[in-house]
Short mmCIF file of C-alpha atoms in Angstrom, two decimals:
data_model
loop_
_atom_site.label_atom_id
_atom_site.label_comp_id
_atom_site.label_asym_id
_atom_site.label_seq_id
_atom_site.Cartn_x
_atom_site.Cartn_y
_atom_site.Cartn_z
CA MET A 1 -23.73 139.14 -26.63
CA GLU A 2 -27.10 137.37 -26.71
CA ASN A 3 -28.95 136.38 -29.90
CA GLU A 4 -31.23 139.39 -29.79
CA GLU A 5 -28.22 141.74 -29.69
CA MET A 6 -26.72 140.20 -32.83
CA PRO A 7 -27.57 141.34 -36.34
CA PRO A 8 -30.52 139.25 -37.64
CA GLY A 9 -28.34 137.60 -40.28
CA LEU A 10 -26.13 136.10 -37.55
CA SER A 11 -28.78 135.28 -34.95
CA ASP A 12 -30.96 133.54 -37.56
CA ALA A 13 -28.00 131.39 -38.59
CA LEU A 14 -27.34 130.45 -34.96
CA ASP A 15 -30.97 129.41 -34.50
CA ALA A 16 -30.88 127.33 -37.69
CA PHE A 17 -27.65 125.62 -36.57
CA ALA A 18 -29.29 124.83 -33.21
CA GLY A 19 -32.13 123.13 -35.09
CA TYR A 20 -29.64 121.15 -37.16
CA LEU A 21 -27.87 119.90 -34.03
CA SER A 22 -31.15 118.81 -32.44
CA GLY A 23 -32.53 117.25 -35.61
CA GLU A 24 -30.09 115.81 -38.14
CA ARG A 25 -27.09 115.48 -35.80
CA ALA A 26 -29.12 114.38 -32.76
CA VAL A 27 -26.24 115.28 -30.43
CA SER A 28 -26.58 115.10 -26.65
CA ALA A 29 -27.90 118.11 -24.72
CA HIS A 30 -24.42 118.67 -23.24
CA THR A 31 -22.73 118.65 -26.67
CA ARG A 32 -25.41 120.91 -28.11
CA ARG A 33 -24.87 123.49 -25.36
CA ALA A 34 -21.10 123.40 -25.89
CA TYR A 35 -21.42 123.81 -29.69
CA LEU A 36 -23.90 126.65 -29.44
CA GLY A 37 -21.88 128.41 -26.75
CA ASP A 38 -18.79 128.35 -28.99
CA VAL A 39 -20.66 129.51 -32.10
CA ARG A 40 -22.49 132.24 -30.16
CA SER A 41 -19.13 133.50 -28.88
CA LEU A 42 -17.70 133.51 -32.40
CA LEU A 43 -20.65 135.36 -33.89
CA ALA A 44 -20.62 137.91 -31.07
CA HIS A 45 -16.94 138.55 -31.82
CA ALA A 46 -17.70 138.79 -35.55
CA ALA A 47 -20.49 141.30 -34.87
CA SER A 48 -18.09 143.38 -32.77
CA GLU A 49 -15.85 143.57 -35.86
CA GLY A 50 -18.73 144.73 -38.02
CA ALA A 51 -20.04 141.45 -39.47
CA SER A 52 -23.80 141.40 -40.08
CA VAL A 53 -24.24 138.21 -42.16
CA LEU A 54 -22.37 134.91 -42.32
CA GLY A 55 -20.80 135.92 -45.60
CA ASP A 56 -18.80 138.54 -43.68
CA LEU A 57 -16.88 135.84 -41.80
CA GLU A 58 -13.27 135.52 -42.93
CA LEU A 59 -10.22 133.58 -41.78
CA GLY A 60 -8.54 136.51 -40.03
CA MET A 61 -11.68 137.12 -37.99
CA LEU A 62 -11.74 133.48 -36.87
CA ARG A 63 -8.07 133.62 -35.92
CA ARG A 64 -8.54 136.82 -33.94
CA TRP A 65 -11.47 135.22 -32.08
CA LEU A 66 -9.26 132.25 -31.12
CA GLY A 67 -6.53 134.71 -30.10
CA VAL A 68 -8.93 136.38 -27.67
CA GLN A 69 -9.79 132.94 -26.24
CA SER A 70 -6.10 132.14 -25.82
CA GLN A 71 -5.33 135.45 -24.11
CA SER A 72 -8.19 134.85 -21.68
CA GLY A 73 -6.46 131.66 -20.53
CA ALA A 74 -8.25 128.94 -22.52
CA ALA A 75 -6.28 125.68 -22.57
CA ARG A 76 -5.00 124.20 -25.81
CA ALA A 77 -7.54 121.40 -25.61
CA THR A 78 -10.33 123.98 -25.29
CA LEU A 79 -9.02 125.96 -28.25
CA ALA A 80 -8.80 122.77 -30.30
CA ARG A 81 -12.42 121.94 -29.45
CA ARG A 82 -13.61 125.44 -30.35
CA SER A 83 -11.73 125.30 -33.64
CA ALA A 84 -13.43 122.01 -34.46
CA THR A 85 -16.81 123.50 -33.59
CA VAL A 86 -16.23 126.46 -35.90
CA ARG A 87 -15.21 124.15 -38.75
CA SER A 88 -18.40 122.14 -38.23
CA PHE A 89 -20.46 125.32 -38.22
CA THR A 90 -18.96 126.82 -41.38
CA ALA A 91 -19.11 123.47 -43.19
CA TRP A 92 -22.82 123.32 -42.34
CA ALA A 93 -23.31 126.90 -43.52
CA LEU A 94 -21.62 126.05 -46.84
CA ARG A 95 -23.84 122.99 -47.37
CA GLU A 96 -26.90 125.11 -46.60
CA GLU A 97 -25.68 127.73 -49.10
CA ARG A 98 -25.60 130.39 -46.39
CA ILE A 99 -22.01 131.18 -47.40
CA ALA A 100 -20.24 130.83 -50.75
CA VAL A 101 -16.76 130.05 -49.36
CA ASP A 102 -15.79 128.24 -46.16
CA PRO A 103 -13.53 130.63 -44.20
CA ALA A 104 -12.45 127.92 -41.75
CA LEU A 105 -10.80 125.61 -44.27
CA ARG A 106 -7.34 126.91 -43.33
CA LEU A 107 -8.10 127.43 -39.64
CA LYS A 108 -5.53 125.44 -37.68
CA ALA A 109 -6.10 124.43 -34.11
CA PRO A 110 -3.23 124.21 -31.60
CA LYS A 111 -2.10 120.67 -30.98
CA ARG A 112 -3.88 119.15 -28.03
CA GLU A 113 -1.92 118.20 -24.96
CA ARG A 114 -2.20 114.45 -24.50
CA SER A 115 -1.99 114.12 -20.74
CA LEU A 116 -1.92 110.66 -19.26
CA PRO A 117 -5.18 109.91 -17.48
CA GLY A 118 -5.32 108.99 -13.81
CA VAL A 119 -5.15 105.22 -13.38
CA LEU A 120 -5.73 103.18 -10.25
CA GLN A 121 -3.50 100.25 -9.43
CA SER A 122 -5.08 96.81 -9.20
CA SER A 123 -4.29 96.71 -5.49
CA GLN A 124 -6.09 100.01 -4.94
CA LEU A 125 -9.18 98.77 -6.77
CA THR A 126 -9.13 95.53 -4.79
CA ARG A 127 -9.07 97.55 -1.59
CA LEU A 128 -11.82 99.90 -2.76
CA LEU A 129 -14.13 97.14 -3.94
CA GLY A 130 -13.47 95.12 -0.79
CA GLN A 131 -14.54 98.09 1.33
CA LEU A 132 -17.73 98.49 -0.73
CA GLU A 133 -18.54 94.79 -0.38
CA HIS A 134 -18.11 95.03 3.37
CA SER A 135 -20.35 98.13 3.53
CA ALA A 136 -23.05 96.38 1.50
CA ALA A 137 -23.07 93.27 3.69
CA ASP A 138 -25.86 94.51 5.98
CA GLY A 139 -28.17 95.16 3.02
CA GLU A 140 -28.54 98.95 3.35
CA PRO A 141 -29.92 99.76 -0.14
CA LEU A 142 -27.64 102.69 -1.03
CA ALA A 143 -24.56 100.75 0.10
CA VAL A 144 -25.66 97.80 -2.06
CA ARG A 145 -26.24 100.18 -4.97
CA ASN A 146 -22.87 101.92 -4.54
CA ARG A 147 -21.05 98.61 -4.69
CA ALA A 148 -22.91 97.63 -7.89
CA ILE A 149 -22.24 101.02 -9.51
CA VAL A 150 -18.48 100.95 -8.90
CA GLU A 151 -18.15 97.27 -9.86
CA LEU A 152 -19.99 97.93 -13.12
CA LEU A 153 -18.08 101.12 -13.95
CA TYR A 154 -14.75 99.31 -13.55
CA ALA A 155 -15.91 96.08 -15.19
CA THR A 156 -17.23 97.76 -18.33
CA GLY A 157 -15.42 101.09 -18.62
CA VAL A 158 -18.72 102.79 -19.49
CA ARG A 159 -19.07 106.56 -19.22
CA VAL A 160 -20.97 107.93 -16.23
CA GLY A 161 -23.79 109.18 -18.47
CA GLU A 162 -24.09 105.77 -20.07
CA LEU A 163 -24.32 104.12 -16.67
CA ALA A 164 -26.96 106.56 -15.41
CA GLY A 165 -29.04 105.89 -18.53
CA LEU A 166 -29.12 102.11 -18.13
CA ASP A 167 -32.44 100.28 -17.80
CA ILE A 168 -32.91 96.85 -16.23
CA ASP A 169 -33.65 95.38 -19.66
CA ASP A 170 -30.21 96.53 -20.89
CA LEU A 171 -28.70 93.73 -18.79
CA ASP A 172 -28.31 90.22 -20.17
CA PRO A 173 -27.41 88.28 -17.00
CA ASP A 174 -27.05 84.95 -18.80
CA ARG A 175 -24.41 86.25 -21.19
CA ARG A 176 -23.10 88.84 -18.70
CA THR A 177 -23.35 91.64 -21.24
CA LEU A 178 -24.68 95.16 -21.15
CA ARG A 179 -26.44 97.09 -23.93
CA VAL A 180 -25.10 100.65 -23.85
CA LEU A 181 -26.35 103.72 -25.71
CA GLY A 182 -23.26 105.85 -26.24
CA LYS A 183 -22.29 109.08 -27.94
CA GLY A 184 -24.20 109.86 -31.13
CA ASN A 185 -26.89 107.38 -30.06
CA LYS A 186 -24.59 104.53 -31.06
CA GLU A 187 -25.45 101.25 -29.37
CA ARG A 188 -22.81 98.74 -28.32
CA THR A 189 -22.65 95.56 -26.27
CA VAL A 190 -20.15 95.41 -23.41
CA PRO A 191 -19.22 92.31 -21.37
CA TYR A 192 -18.76 92.30 -17.62
CA GLY A 193 -17.32 89.78 -15.19
CA VAL A 194 -18.55 87.65 -12.31
CA PRO A 195 -17.88 90.13 -9.45
CA ALA A 196 -19.91 92.83 -11.21
CA ALA A 197 -22.64 90.30 -12.00
CA VAL A 198 -22.85 89.30 -8.32
CA ALA A 199 -22.97 92.95 -7.18
CA VAL A 200 -25.66 93.93 -9.69
CA ASP A 201 -27.75 90.86 -8.88
CA ASP A 202 -27.49 91.71 -5.19
CA TRP A 203 -28.69 95.24 -5.95
CA LEU A 204 -31.66 94.00 -7.96
CA ARG A 205 -32.67 91.51 -5.27
CA ARG A 206 -31.95 93.38 -2.03
CA GLY A 207 -31.42 97.05 -2.80
CA ARG A 208 -33.56 98.31 -5.66
CA PRO A 209 -36.90 96.94 -4.37
CA LEU A 210 -36.47 99.01 -1.19
CA LEU A 211 -35.95 102.26 -3.12
CA ALA A 212 -38.32 101.71 -6.06
CA ARG A 213 -41.38 103.95 -6.34
CA GLU A 214 -44.18 104.34 -8.88
CA ASN A 215 -42.08 106.87 -10.79
CA SER A 216 -38.92 104.73 -10.86
CA GLY A 217 -39.69 103.28 -14.27
CA PRO A 218 -37.20 100.81 -15.75
CA ALA A 219 -34.08 102.62 -14.48
CA LEU A 220 -31.38 100.21 -13.34
CA PHE A 221 -29.88 102.48 -10.68
CA LEU A 222 -32.02 104.66 -8.41
CA GLY A 223 -31.37 107.55 -6.07
CA ALA A 224 -32.55 107.76 -2.48
CA ARG A 225 -35.98 109.07 -3.59
CA GLY A 226 -36.55 106.32 -6.11
CA ARG A 227 -35.84 108.30 -9.25
CA ARG A 228 -33.19 107.39 -11.81
CA VAL A 229 -29.75 108.16 -10.42
CA ASP A 230 -28.17 111.17 -12.11
CA GLN A 231 -24.59 111.71 -13.23
CA ARG A 232 -23.85 114.21 -10.48
CA GLN A 233 -24.72 111.67 -7.78
CA VAL A 234 -22.42 109.08 -9.34
CA ARG A 235 -19.56 111.57 -9.68
CA GLU A 236 -19.90 112.66 -6.06
CA LEU A 237 -19.95 109.03 -4.93
CA VAL A 238 -16.82 108.04 -6.85
CA ASN A 239 -14.95 111.22 -5.91
CA ARG A 240 -15.68 110.57 -2.24
CA LEU A 241 -14.56 106.94 -2.46
CA LEU A 242 -11.32 107.73 -4.30
CA GLU A 243 -10.48 110.56 -1.93
CA ALA A 244 -11.00 108.18 1.01
CA LEU A 245 -8.41 105.79 -0.46
CA GLY A 246 -5.81 108.40 0.42
CA ASP A 247 -3.03 107.15 -1.89
CA THR A 248 -4.16 108.18 -5.38
CA SER A 249 -4.61 111.43 -7.28
CA ALA A 250 -7.17 109.80 -9.58
CA SER A 251 -10.66 111.23 -9.30
CA GLY A 252 -14.13 110.79 -10.74
CA PRO A 253 -15.85 107.97 -12.65
CA HIS A 254 -13.53 108.52 -15.61
CA ALA A 255 -10.66 107.21 -13.49
CA LEU A 256 -12.47 103.86 -13.38
CA ARG A 257 -12.91 103.99 -17.17
CA HIS A 258 -9.21 104.80 -17.62
CA SER A 259 -8.26 102.02 -15.23
CA ALA A 260 -10.45 99.45 -16.98
CA ALA A 261 -8.90 100.28 -20.37
CA THR A 262 -5.34 100.26 -19.06
CA HIS A 263 -5.75 97.00 -17.17
CA LEU A 264 -7.32 95.34 -20.23
CA LEU A 265 -4.34 96.33 -22.37
CA ASP A 266 -1.87 95.35 -19.63
CA GLY A 267 -3.55 91.95 -19.59
CA GLY A 268 -3.07 91.46 -23.33
CA ALA A 269 -6.43 92.62 -24.74
CA ASP A 270 -6.50 93.61 -28.40
CA LEU A 271 -6.54 97.37 -28.96
CA ARG A 272 -9.53 97.23 -31.29
CA ALA A 273 -11.46 95.12 -28.80
CA VAL A 274 -10.83 97.79 -26.15
CA GLN A 275 -11.92 100.45 -28.65
CA GLU A 276 -15.21 98.60 -29.12
CA ILE A 277 -15.73 98.16 -25.37
CA LEU A 278 -15.12 101.84 -24.66
CA GLY A 279 -17.20 103.03 -27.61
CA HIS A 280 -14.44 105.15 -29.15
CA SER A 281 -15.14 106.20 -32.73
CA SER A 282 -11.41 106.55 -33.41
CA LEU A 283 -8.66 104.07 -32.61
CA ALA A 284 -6.36 107.04 -31.90
CA THR A 285 -8.46 107.86 -28.84
CA THR A 286 -7.94 104.36 -27.48
CA GLN A 287 -4.21 104.45 -28.16
CA ILE A 288 -3.56 106.90 -25.32
CA TYR A 289 -4.04 103.95 -22.97
CA THR A 290 -1.11 102.16 -24.60
CA HIS A 291 0.95 105.21 -23.61
CA VAL A 292 -0.18 104.76 -20.02
CA SER A 293 0.85 101.10 -20.13
CA VAL A 294 4.23 101.89 -21.65
CA ASP A 295 4.79 104.60 -19.03
CA ARG A 296 4.10 102.10 -16.25
CA LEU A 297 6.37 99.56 -17.92
CA ARG A 298 9.16 102.13 -18.15
CA LYS A 299 8.85 102.98 -14.45
CA SER A 300 8.96 99.30 -13.52
CA TYR A 301 12.06 98.84 -15.69
CA GLN A 302 13.84 101.81 -14.13
CA GLN A 303 13.07 100.55 -10.63
CA ALA A 304 14.08 96.94 -11.25
CA HIS A 305 16.89 96.82 -13.84
CA PRO A 306 20.39 97.27 -12.40
CA ARG A 307 21.59 99.19 -15.46
CA ALA A 308 18.43 101.24 -16.08
#
């Protein structure tokens, strides 16, 4: 059900919430679309049950909406996200005095499944990065760029959107640090090592000048036509490279982020330092990587100990 098919009392609230997300919350375009999609779905369901204003929302209605989502095959993680969105929406409505009572206070989300992320072994990354270095040796600009992208993703653990948004001035080559604008427009500084520094310097000297155009602006990484590289291009690149390895189920740029975090913890890095590097707002999010490390330790123990 689109906005215009909803009762005015519901569609007006959805429009006001959209303005709140763009203004006060300043969330990313992707997050905004996800929030509004969830709330639109909820309000459409509420309208189908006879609701015409936000005050008609009640706990049973919210639970029935989630039940419909579950029956349609939504995963537990998706249901948990939608529950959180609804709680944000009704809390906003209460603050704005659009409702007198928050119907989502007792709305419980299903526990999220904490699956272990795909992690590359150090030997696999050595092989992958060695292949990229060899490909970049002849100076073909996209090959030089690809090497720098993968080196930087693994060295810093940044998200693919953060990498695509980098400008040249975000680099501090002397200190080997990167200024990153993360979720919620939060800025953080992330270190990177010598191999990534060499690859990025090579890109800036030999690759970028050959692709740069008048419309390139300050973007660190460029596509074949000289515009800022987009997330889709980076995802396709990394997926293709990981698939070519042939001995891993890991896929996408997030696998490099997972691998960076796991290898840092395996090497003795402090959990809070890794949290800061990754830009996690909660330490609990970072702690999943300790589970990955423990799982790998357990497998090593079972393979090596005679009485395992």
